[in-house]
Amino acid sequence: MRSTKFCLSIFCLLLFAAGALLASDGSWLRKVPAAERARVNPYAGQPAAAHAGALLFAEHCAQCHGKDALGHRGHPSLRSQEVRHATDGELAWVLRNGVLWKGMPSWSILPEAERWQIITYLRSLQPELGEAGTSIKKKTAVWEENRKTAGGLLPVPPFLLVHVPCVAQA
Amino acid sequence: MQFLLFLLLIGRRASARPHPFRISALVPQVPAAAFLLLACAAGGKVARAQEPPYFVTYSEALEEPGNLEVATKNLAGSPRDAHTFLSSTLELEYGATAWWTTELYLQGQTTAQDSTLFTGFRWENRFRALPTEHRLNPVLYVEYEDVNGADKSILEVTGHDGIGDLQTPNGEGRREISRTMEGKLILSSNARGWNFSENWIMEKNLMGGAWEYGYAAGVSRPLMLRGDIRNCVFCRQNIGAGAEVYGGLGTVHDFGLRDTSHYAGPAANLNLPHGPTVSFSPQFGLNHNSAGVLWRFDVSYEVQQLRDLFHQEAE
C-alpha cells in the first residue's frame, strides 16, 4: 500500500512539475533566437515545393488550422498578421519546437525539408482573405503606386519580401 | 488478417493436433473496430500516425492534442519448447495536450494447443519535459500495469524476463497476477532526418519484488526527406525504416546482463496518406534466454481532432 501511495505521489508531482513548467505565457515570436529568426527557406518561391507543402499541410496541419488555413474551432488562422509578418526562420522555429502551452505540438519528427515545404506553401497562400489580407493588399497597392512614380526603382518592402508569390501576382 | 497470420504460424504444428482456433482471440480488437467506426461515422477524419517504426522503443513523438490513435499491436512467435502464440494488444492513445499523451492498452493472447485469454491492461502517460527542442529531448513516462503471468505482449523487457515466461502454460501463468508501476526516461534526438531514441526503464511490482531495469534503443529514418509533389501511396517519403534493440538489465540486487534476454531487429512502416500506418518487424533473440524470432505487426489509425466532435463550432 505504501508503495502505491509513493508511486501515485511521484506521478502527481511529475504532472504538476510538467504543468508548471509549460504554463508560462507569452508570444512565441519573442522566444525565437536571433540566429533562428534569420534562417532562409531554401525552397522560397519554388512552386513545386509549395505544391508538395500543400499536400503535407493537408496531411498534418489542416486538421487544426483548416483546409484553407483560416483556422477553426479555436485553432488560429495561419493567414493572420502575426504569421504574415513572421520571417521564414521564425515559422521554421515554431514548427520545430511547437508552442506547447498553447496546444501547438512540436513537428520535429518531420524532416526539416518537409517543414520548409510547408512554410513555402503558407507563403504561397493568397492574401485576399481576412483582415490581414486587406491590410497587405492596401499596402501593396500604395507601394505599387509609389514604385510607378519612382520609375520602378523603389526597393521591395519587408512585408512583401515574405510574400513572394503575392509580389508575382501584383 | 490476424486469423490468417495465426493459421500460417501454427500450420506446421496443426498436423500433430488440430488447434481449435477460437474467435475470442479477436475479442481485444472488437472495441477498437467499433470505436473507429463510431468516430468515422461521427465525422472524425482518419489519417496516418507520424511516428518512427519502433515497436518497443518510445521516441519523443507524442500524439497531437485532440487526436486519438487506435492501434492493434500483434506479436507472434514459436519459442523453443513452447507452443506457437499470437499476442494481440489494443492501444488507445490520446493527445491530452501538446505535452501530455495518455494511453490505454488491453492485452490478450492465444496459444496453440492451449487457450485464449485476456491477460490484463496498462495505462501509461508520457510528458514532454522541456518546452523546446534540444539535441537530446527528454520525455517522462509513467505507467500502471495490471497483467497476469500469461501475458506475452513483450511491450518491454525488464529484470530477468526471458524465454521461461513464454514456456509457462496459460493455466499456470494466469494465476500469477502482477500490478506494477513503471517509469521510463525517454531520450530522443532528430538530426538530418534520422531519429535516435533511447529508453531507460525501471519497474516495480507493487505486490512485492525488487526494482527491475531494462533498456530499449532505436534508430530510424524516412526513405526520403522531402515531400513529393504527387499524392502517392508508395512514395519513399511514406516509408520509414530503422532498427531497434531492447532487453533486461537485471534487478536492483543483481544489476547486469546475467540471465537477461535481449532482442534486436530491423523495423519498417508504411504511412498511407489519409489512411492507416502499417508496421512490421522480425526481432531476433540475442542470447540463449531469448525466444528465437518474434514477429511483430502493427496497424494504427489516427482519428483526428476527436474532441472537436464534442465542441460547438465557435462563431
XYZ file of C-alpha atoms in Angstrom:
485
model
C 0.000 0.000 0.000
C 2.879 2.353 0.894
C 4.437 1.617 -2.482
C 1.189 2.515 -4.234
C 0.952 5.822 -2.382
C 4.587 6.550 -3.101
C 4.171 5.873 -6.822
C 0.967 7.923 -7.014
C 2.716 10.808 -5.261
C 5.561 10.660 -7.784
C 3.032 10.627 -10.619
C 1.185 13.681 -9.277
C 4.470 15.502 -8.704
C 5.576 14.859 -12.278
C 2.215 16.032 -13.605
C 2.379 19.216 -11.532
C 6.001 19.911 -12.491
C 5.301 19.460 -16.171
C 2.236 21.704 -15.944
C 4.093 24.421 -14.059
C 6.999 24.304 -16.485
C 4.805 24.684 -19.507
C 2.196 27.059 -18.142
C 4.249 30.194 -18.816
C 2.619 32.540 -21.291
C 3.921 34.917 -23.921
C 4.112 35.275 -27.640
C 6.114 32.553 -29.348
C 7.662 35.209 -31.563
C 9.553 36.660 -28.615
C 11.131 33.304 -27.860
C 12.749 32.777 -31.253
C 16.544 33.164 -31.046
C 18.060 35.710 -33.424
C 20.014 33.082 -35.352
C 16.848 31.081 -35.986
C 14.937 34.203 -36.978
C 17.391 34.933 -39.770
C 17.315 31.486 -41.360
C 16.457 31.400 -45.042
C 13.969 28.996 -46.616
C 15.885 27.016 -49.252
C 12.633 26.427 -51.152
C 11.325 30.007 -51.039
C 9.229 30.853 -54.060
C 9.512 27.412 -55.660
C 6.092 26.330 -56.978
C 6.965 22.625 -56.749
C 7.883 22.989 -53.098
C 4.672 24.918 -52.448
C 2.695 22.118 -54.096
C 4.411 19.449 -52.028
C 3.907 21.675 -48.994
C 0.193 21.843 -49.727
C -0.025 18.046 -49.556
C 1.942 17.993 -46.315
C -0.262 20.771 -44.936
C -3.390 18.784 -45.770
C -1.898 15.744 -44.044
C -0.598 17.310 -40.856
C -1.864 20.863 -40.355
C -5.344 21.111 -41.875
C -6.871 19.054 -39.069
C -6.439 22.055 -36.730
C -5.886 25.081 -38.930
C -8.474 24.183 -41.559
C -8.068 23.227 -45.206
C -7.877 26.918 -46.106
C -5.529 27.741 -43.203
C -8.092 30.156 -41.795
C -8.301 28.242 -38.534
C -11.396 26.806 -36.900
C -12.751 25.630 -33.565
C -10.388 27.854 -31.621
C -7.294 26.941 -33.626
C -5.566 30.027 -35.040
C -5.577 31.193 -38.639
C -2.292 30.915 -40.486
C -3.240 33.930 -42.583
C -3.076 36.215 -39.551
C -0.907 39.322 -39.307
C 1.352 37.542 -36.831
C 2.105 34.740 -39.269
C 2.353 37.056 -42.271
C 4.866 39.281 -40.556
C 6.914 36.411 -39.155
C 10.084 35.520 -41.030
C 10.545 32.096 -42.567
C 13.072 31.371 -39.837
C 10.518 32.184 -37.151
C 7.945 29.883 -38.730
C 10.570 27.155 -39.037
C 11.353 27.577 -35.344
C 7.721 27.256 -34.297
C 7.212 24.180 -36.476
C 10.251 22.517 -34.937
C 9.553 23.452 -31.321
C 5.811 23.895 -31.226
C 4.117 26.205 -28.745
C 3.292 23.520 -26.249
C 1.486 25.665 -23.685
C -0.891 26.876 -26.400
C -1.570 23.468 -27.917
C 0.750 23.620 -30.920
C 2.766 20.390 -30.926
C 6.369 20.069 -31.994
C 6.799 18.780 -35.557
C 10.458 17.949 -35.149
C 9.651 14.396 -36.167
C 9.021 15.670 -39.705
C 12.207 16.039 -41.757
C 13.415 19.625 -41.951
C 12.929 19.749 -45.729
C 9.235 18.917 -45.313
C 8.850 21.694 -42.742
C 10.372 24.189 -45.180
C 7.973 22.955 -47.876
C 5.043 23.637 -45.573
C 6.334 27.171 -44.984
C 6.709 27.663 -48.729
C 3.076 26.651 -49.104
C 1.969 29.065 -46.378
C 3.778 31.867 -48.174
C 2.006 30.991 -51.400
C -1.448 31.447 -49.892
C -3.497 34.275 -51.332
C -3.565 37.369 -49.139
C -7.068 38.441 -50.145
C -8.898 36.627 -47.385
C -9.343 38.172 -43.967
C -8.344 41.458 -42.392
C -4.664 40.724 -42.738
C -5.087 40.220 -46.431
C -6.976 43.500 -46.802
C -4.241 45.358 -44.981
C -1.461 43.849 -47.065
C -3.447 44.407 -50.246
C -3.777 48.124 -49.406
C -0.068 48.363 -48.570
C 0.791 46.588 -51.805
C -1.371 48.990 -53.823
C 0.307 52.003 -52.184
C 3.747 50.533 -52.845
C 2.825 49.829 -56.472
C 1.742 53.468 -56.890
C 4.966 54.738 -55.332
C 7.045 52.358 -57.429
C 5.476 53.643 -60.627
C 6.126 57.214 -59.506
C 9.748 56.354 -58.739
C 10.264 54.742 -62.132
C 10.391 51.205 -60.780
C 13.408 51.883 -58.549
C 11.653 51.562 -55.200
C 13.015 48.699 -53.035
C 10.635 45.914 -52.073
C 9.319 46.494 -48.524
C 9.763 43.762 -45.872
C 6.064 42.868 -45.717
C 6.196 41.876 -49.377
C 9.524 40.068 -49.141
C 7.830 37.330 -47.129
C 5.072 37.035 -49.750
C 6.994 36.295 -52.887
C 4.047 34.775 -54.782
C 1.920 37.833 -53.965
C 4.545 40.108 -55.495
C 4.438 37.985 -58.606
C 0.681 38.466 -58.813
C 0.892 42.170 -58.115
C -5.628 -10.768 -41.127
C -4.725 -11.989 -37.673
C -6.596 -15.177 -38.319
C -4.578 -15.808 -41.497
C -1.321 -14.939 -39.779
C -2.124 -17.253 -36.945
C -3.052 -20.087 -39.296
C 0.232 -19.651 -41.125
C 2.190 -19.745 -37.904
C 0.539 -22.808 -36.440
C 0.265 -24.617 -39.738
C 3.238 -26.886 -39.199
C 2.008 -27.901 -35.762
C -1.558 -28.407 -36.834
C -0.869 -31.897 -38.122
C 0.045 -33.110 -34.638
C -3.192 -31.915 -33.152
C -5.606 -29.542 -34.833
C -5.812 -26.361 -32.790
C -9.352 -25.184 -32.265
C -8.870 -21.506 -33.151
C -11.222 -19.519 -31.029
C -12.914 -16.404 -32.233
C -12.343 -14.990 -28.756
C -8.740 -14.401 -29.806
C -10.022 -11.411 -31.706
C -12.034 -10.059 -28.784
C -9.444 -7.433 -27.789
C -9.771 -5.914 -31.268
C -13.555 -5.566 -31.204
C -13.701 -2.357 -29.124
C -11.072 -0.781 -31.395
C -13.010 -1.547 -34.534
C -16.285 -0.403 -33.003
C -14.785 2.826 -31.717
C -13.104 3.577 -35.012
C -16.318 3.025 -36.949
C -18.178 5.230 -34.491
C -15.610 8.010 -34.806
C -15.667 7.844 -38.600
C -19.451 7.835 -38.657
C -19.457 10.884 -36.385
C -17.295 12.826 -38.779
C -13.787 12.250 -37.409
C -11.096 12.097 -40.040
C -8.819 9.135 -40.145
C -5.249 9.839 -41.051
C -1.828 8.429 -40.670
C 0.140 8.452 -37.477
C 3.503 10.116 -37.793
C 5.897 8.095 -35.716
C 9.126 6.165 -36.180
C 8.677 2.430 -36.870
C 9.566 1.272 -33.360
C 7.651 -1.424 -31.519
C 9.190 -1.248 -28.051
C 11.241 1.937 -28.081
C 9.494 5.254 -27.485
C 10.585 8.406 -29.246
C 9.741 11.979 -28.314
C 6.773 11.902 -30.713
C 3.567 12.461 -28.783
C 0.038 12.290 -30.053
C -1.237 15.587 -31.427
C -3.651 17.206 -28.952
C -7.223 16.103 -29.506
C -6.259 13.162 -31.719
C -6.982 9.560 -30.882
C -4.803 6.809 -32.261
C -6.297 3.352 -32.316
C -3.752 0.628 -32.894
C -3.525 -3.098 -32.800
C -0.115 -4.417 -31.832
C 0.462 -8.037 -32.653
C 3.308 -10.328 -31.756
C 3.709 -13.917 -32.881
C 6.390 -16.398 -32.040
C 7.334 -20.039 -31.706
C 9.683 -20.130 -28.744
C 11.821 -23.177 -28.044
C 9.972 -25.887 -26.051
C 6.729 -23.917 -26.184
C 3.688 -23.642 -28.397
C 3.253 -21.005 -31.063
C 1.427 -17.965 -29.756
C -0.146 -14.787 -31.020
C -0.416 -11.850 -28.677
C -2.784 -9.008 -29.549
C -2.824 -5.666 -27.823
C -5.345 -2.945 -28.435
C -3.878 0.513 -27.941
C -5.910 3.694 -27.479
C -3.617 6.700 -27.466
C -4.981 10.176 -26.872
C -3.215 13.515 -27.076
C -4.462 15.302 -23.961
C -2.254 18.344 -24.580
C 0.725 19.129 -26.765
C 2.998 17.914 -23.941
C 0.954 15.062 -22.459
C -0.181 11.846 -24.109
C -2.165 9.193 -22.312
C -2.691 5.596 -23.459
C -4.719 2.572 -22.520
C -3.712 -0.936 -23.556
C -5.905 -4.023 -23.447
C -3.924 -7.208 -23.851
C -4.723 -10.769 -24.782
C -3.109 -13.787 -26.359
C -3.866 -17.134 -27.876
C -1.534 -20.106 -27.704
C -1.706 -23.111 -29.978
C -2.870 -26.281 -28.209
C -3.557 -24.245 -25.102
C -6.070 -21.422 -24.678
C -7.055 -17.869 -25.497
C -7.319 -15.334 -22.761
C -7.390 -11.683 -21.785
C -4.190 -11.013 -19.888
C -4.668 -7.524 -18.482
C -4.386 -3.822 -19.103
C -1.956 -0.997 -18.747
C -2.384 2.761 -18.524
C 0.515 4.937 -19.439
C 1.279 8.637 -19.616
C 4.083 10.455 -21.355
C 5.129 14.006 -20.561
C 7.415 16.124 -22.616
C 9.831 17.568 -20.068
C 11.197 20.588 -21.930
C 9.168 23.210 -23.791
C 11.552 23.497 -26.722
C 13.542 21.156 -28.922
C 17.111 20.276 -27.962
C 19.778 17.884 -29.157
C 18.523 15.394 -26.586
C 14.831 15.631 -25.768
C 13.676 14.006 -22.543
C 10.176 12.608 -22.150
C 8.990 11.198 -18.828
C 6.897 8.043 -18.885
C 4.749 6.699 -16.049
C 2.709 3.520 -16.322
C 0.444 1.374 -14.198
C 0.118 -2.211 -15.337
C -2.211 -4.972 -14.174
C -1.451 -8.171 -16.051
C -1.186 -11.847 -15.321
C 1.730 -14.168 -15.952
C 0.263 -15.460 -19.204
C 0.845 -12.114 -20.910
C 3.091 -12.427 -23.945
C 2.867 -8.949 -25.411
C 6.536 -8.127 -24.595
C 5.961 -4.396 -24.758
C 9.202 -4.086 -22.830
C 11.777 -6.406 -21.268
C 12.921 -5.779 -17.711
C 14.759 -7.635 -14.982
C 15.169 -11.320 -15.757
C 12.280 -11.637 -18.224
C 13.145 -14.468 -20.572
C 12.010 -17.429 -22.585
C 10.771 -19.151 -19.441
C 7.859 -16.703 -19.301
C 6.789 -17.815 -22.777
C 7.021 -21.521 -21.933
C 4.629 -21.388 -19.000
C 1.193 -22.893 -19.816
C -1.621 -20.341 -19.807
C -3.499 -22.055 -16.987
C -0.492 -21.710 -14.721
C 0.552 -18.247 -15.871
C -2.854 -16.634 -15.451
C -2.801 -17.362 -11.712
C 0.200 -15.106 -11.250
C -1.091 -11.535 -11.061
C 1.272 -8.605 -11.096
C 0.463 -4.963 -10.552
C 3.408 -2.825 -11.402
C 4.419 0.775 -11.708
C 6.892 1.524 -14.396
C 8.898 4.602 -15.213
C 10.917 5.362 -18.284
C 13.289 8.089 -19.202
C 12.877 8.554 -22.929
C 15.675 10.392 -24.680
C 15.229 11.237 -28.317
C 17.111 13.206 -30.956
C 16.344 14.231 -34.506
C 19.212 15.062 -36.836
C 19.306 15.210 -40.625
C 16.148 13.155 -40.906
C 17.365 10.471 -38.512
C 15.675 9.741 -35.233
C 17.700 8.287 -32.365
C 15.807 7.174 -29.289
C 16.960 5.584 -26.062
C 14.747 4.416 -23.208
C 15.875 3.596 -19.679
C 13.257 1.537 -17.886
C 12.636 0.893 -14.182
C 9.763 -1.253 -12.982
C 8.456 -2.181 -9.546
C 5.911 -4.835 -8.754
C 3.603 -3.293 -6.169
C 2.810 -6.757 -4.822
C 6.428 -7.333 -3.869
C 9.722 -7.774 -5.586
C 12.761 -5.738 -6.405
C 13.110 -2.857 -8.803
C 13.806 -4.207 -12.276
C 15.635 -2.436 -15.037
C 15.673 -2.564 -18.805
C 16.584 -0.610 -21.873
C 15.447 -0.057 -25.448
C 17.024 1.892 -28.267
C 16.127 2.591 -31.857
C 17.258 4.462 -34.915
C 15.134 5.246 -37.954
C 14.779 7.485 -40.960
C 12.184 8.053 -43.702
C 13.449 6.805 -47.060
C 13.054 10.306 -48.472
C 13.298 13.566 -46.568
C 11.408 15.810 -48.966
C 7.695 15.762 -49.650
C 6.732 14.563 -53.104
C 4.582 16.695 -55.369
C 2.468 13.621 -56.143
C -0.163 12.398 -53.726
C 1.106 8.822 -53.865
C 0.824 5.853 -51.556
C 4.154 4.133 -52.041
C 6.320 7.251 -52.252
C 9.568 6.831 -50.361
C 8.622 9.680 -48.030
C 5.802 7.482 -46.695
C 8.120 4.643 -45.745
C 10.197 4.658 -42.601
C 12.946 2.156 -41.899
C 15.149 1.545 -38.939
C 16.207 -0.912 -36.278
C 15.762 -1.367 -32.576
C 17.312 -3.325 -29.744
C 15.942 -3.945 -26.259
C 16.478 -6.136 -23.246
C 16.664 -6.535 -19.494
C 19.304 -5.214 -17.127
C 18.584 -7.320 -14.044
C 17.297 -6.014 -10.742
C 18.484 -3.652 -8.069
C 20.129 -6.658 -6.345
C 21.917 -8.078 -9.398
C 22.193 -5.353 -11.974
C 23.752 -6.551 -15.215
C 23.230 -8.791 -18.195
C 23.300 -12.184 -16.432
C 20.107 -14.241 -17.006
C 18.510 -11.496 -19.063
C 17.033 -11.604 -22.550
C 17.702 -9.284 -25.463
C 16.230 -8.767 -28.907
C 17.187 -6.792 -31.984
C 15.835 -6.446 -35.471
C 15.007 -4.207 -38.381
C 11.689 -2.365 -38.488
C 9.754 -0.624 -41.206
C 6.465 1.176 -41.532
C 4.292 2.496 -44.321
C 2.279 5.647 -43.644
C -0.635 5.605 -46.058
C -1.720 9.188 -46.793
C -5.068 9.800 -45.077
C -5.041 6.150 -44.071
C -3.529 3.750 -41.576
C 0.087 3.123 -40.715
C 1.300 -0.438 -41.109
C 4.467 -1.550 -39.316
C 6.414 -4.783 -39.439
C 9.485 -6.138 -37.716
C 11.164 -9.510 -37.253
C 13.079 -9.404 -33.980
C 15.775 -11.885 -33.159
C 16.726 -13.193 -29.746
C 20.346 -12.365 -28.993
C 21.087 -14.965 -26.328
C 20.032 -18.366 -25.019
C 17.479 -16.832 -22.668
C 15.595 -15.143 -25.531
C 12.967 -16.572 -27.886
C 14.323 -17.291 -31.374
C 12.349 -14.892 -33.534
C 9.451 -12.619 -32.660
C 7.288 -11.365 -35.499
C 5.678 -8.027 -34.841
C 2.910 -6.475 -36.899
C 1.041 -3.271 -36.099
C -1.755 -1.341 -37.724
C -2.647 2.095 -36.396
C -5.248 4.674 -37.311
C -5.361 8.233 -36.155
C -8.755 9.811 -35.639
C -8.043 13.494 -35.995
C -9.426 16.071 -33.603
C -11.774 13.697 -31.881
C -12.550 16.201 -29.167
C -13.846 18.680 -31.746
C -16.760 16.300 -32.260
C -17.929 17.251 -28.781
C -17.407 21.003 -29.182
C -19.653 23.539 -30.840
C -18.108 25.497 -33.687
C -17.192 28.951 -32.365
C -18.756 31.724 -34.398
